[in-house]
Amino acid sequence: MSELSALSLSELRAKLADKSVGAVEAVEAALARIETTEPKIKALISVQAEEARARARELDATGPDAALPLWGVPLVVKDVLATKDVPTTCASKMLENFRPVYDATAVAKLKAAGAVLVGKANMDEFAMGSTTENSAFFATRNPWDLSRVPGGSSGGSGASVAACQAFGALGTDTGGSIRLPASFCGIVGLKPTYGRVSRFGMVAFASSLDQIGPMTRTVEDAARLLQVIAGHDDRDSTSVDAPVPDYVAAMRERRDLSGLTLGLPAEYWDEGLAPEVAEACAAAVKKAEELGAKTKRVNLKLSQYAIATYYIIATAEASSNLARFDGVRYGYRAKDVDDLMDLYVRSRSEGFGDEVQRRIILGAYVLSSGYYDAYYRKAAQVRQLLRRDFQVALSECDALLGPVCPTTAFKVGEMTSDPLQMYLMDIFTISTNLAGLPGMSLPVGLGRETGMPVGLQITARPFDEATMLQLAGVLEANLPGIGHPAL
Amino acid sequence: MKISSEEVAKVAGLARLALTPEKTARYAAQLGDILGYMDKLAELDTTGVEPLYTPVDQVSVMRDDVVEKDYAREDILKNAPETDGAFFIVPRIV
C-alpha cells in the first residue's frame, strides 16, 4: 500500500493544505487502492472514478482553500444516501437503476466542504442486516480475514475505510449499523444523537431510529467529518436546531480522563461475552482508570427487552417507509402486469429481497388491527422505560462503556439461515438508538483467539458527542494501535 | 406466538406482497419464532407509561407555507419506469 493511502484523513488534510499532496494525487491514490483491494473485499457498489478525477482537477486548479475543511479528501458514502446523478441503490434490485436528482444534505455538506466522492459503499439491502451478506448484488468481506463478514449494515463503508480505499466514509445506524461494522473492521464509527445530523436524502428505514454518521481510521477524523455534517436542516424537521461545538478543539482540551465518571452496565459485561472481547474491552477500561477516570457499575435492567422492542418498532416503521416503492414513480417495475394492483404486488415481490419482505410483513403484522396494542404500543412504552434507564445511568456518569458486540467478526454464512439469531447480535447497540443517544465504536485491540478487531462502545448524553470524542481520543492515544489489515 | 400460513399470506397481501406457498410456510415458521421472542414484553407492567414514539421533543415544526420549485419535471420523470413526457403512466384504472 502507498504511504499516501495509509494516512489518516487528518494527516492527509495537512498535506493537502501545505500543497505537499494535490487533490488529484489523493484521488489517484484512492482509486489505485480501490483497484487492488476491491476484487478481494467487494466493498463498493459503484466507483465514481471519472467524476472524482474531474472534481480533483478543478480543486487543484484553484488550490487549497482553508475555508473548506475537507478540501481534496476522497471519501466513500453508503449507497443509502442520495447522490445527484450517481446511482443510489440501497443494495436492492428495487433501486438498481435509480439516479437521484439531488444530494442528501450530508453528502451536499461534504461536497461543499471540498470532499471528493470516490465510491458508493455496499450494505445490507435497505440497511436491514448485520453482515453485509444481505446485499442484492454481492457480499462484502472483512479486510482482516476474507473468510469473515465485515458486519452490517454499513459493512461496505467499514471494509472500505479499513482497507484504506478512502480516508473516511459515511454510514447510517438504525440499530448498530455504523458501530458493528466499525467494531468488526477495526475502525472508528460514530452514531450521532438522534437529531444531530439531517437525514434528508437518506432512504428511510426506521425514521425514529435512523442517523447518519462518520466511519474513519482515527477519532480526530470522525470529529472532522461530524463537524461538517452536523447541524439543523430545514429539510429534516427532526434535525435539531442546537449549536454544533468545535469537536476537534474539544478533543485538544483533554490529555487525560480526570474528572470523568464512566458507567459499566452490568447487563453488558456480566455474561455472554466471548472471552477475547471481554479481555480487550476490560483492558481499555483499565487504561481509562489509569488515565484518571472513575468507573462505576450501573444497571440497564431492561436491556433484555431491547431487541424485542427494537424489532417491533423498526419493522413497523420500515413497513410504512417502504410502502413508497410501488413501481410507479421510480424503482423497479414488473413486466407484463394485468392491472394496477398486479403492478404494485409484482413490482414489490420481485424488487425486494427476502429479509426486506420478512421485515415488511412483520411490521405490517405488529401494526395490524388486534395486534397494535399488544406489540407496537407496548414496545413504545417499553422504549420509554428503556430511555429512563439510560437517563438515570447517565445522570451519575459522563458516559457508559461496554463492548459493541459479544463476539468479533463471524464467518461468512454463519448467520444467514436464522433471522432471529442474527437479530440477537445487535443486543448492545440497539438501545442507544431506541433512546436516541450518541454512541461510538473505538478499536481497542485484536482478539486473542481470532486475531480480529474488538470495538469498545461508548455511549454519552444527548448532544454530548464532544465528551465521547474526548474520551475516545485520549484512549486511542494511550492504547497500542491495531495497525492496518494485511491485504 | 404461532402464526399460520394463512395469516402470513393475509398480512403480505396488505403490504402488497405475494409469496409463493413455500415462502409463506417458511416465513410463518420464522415469524412465529420472532413473535414468540417478542412476547416477552408482556412480562413487563407498562400501565400508565406514556409511549415514546420519537426521541426528539420538537415533533411538529412550523414553517411559512411558501411554494418553492426545487426540481424540473423532466428530471423527476427520468427515474420513472414509464411516462408520456409529462405524467407517470400506470395500467388503466377505470
Short mmCIF file of C-alpha atoms in Angstrom, two decimals, chain B residues 10 18 34 43 54 67 71 73 76 80 83 90-92:
data_model
loop_
_atom_site.label_atom_id
_atom_site.label_comp_id
_atom_site.label_asym_id
_atom_site.label_seq_id
_atom_site.Cartn_x
_atom_site.Cartn_y
_atom_site.Cartn_z
CA LYS B 10 -53.13 -12.13 4.50
CA ALA B 18 -47.34 -12.02 -2.99
CA ILE B 34 -39.61 -13.91 16.23
CA GLU B 43 -43.99 -9.71 31.26
CA THR B 54 -39.67 9.56 18.82
CA VAL B 67 -44.27 27.34 -2.76
CA TYR B 71 -36.76 20.28 -9.35
CA ARG B 73 -40.47 17.97 -14.15
CA ILE B 76 -38.22 13.93 -11.75
CA ALA B 80 -39.97 6.65 -13.75
CA THR B 83 -44.00 8.25 -18.65
CA VAL B 90 -49.78 3.21 -14.94
CA PRO B 91 -52.13 0.50 -16.23
CA ARG B 92 -55.67 1.64 -16.91
#
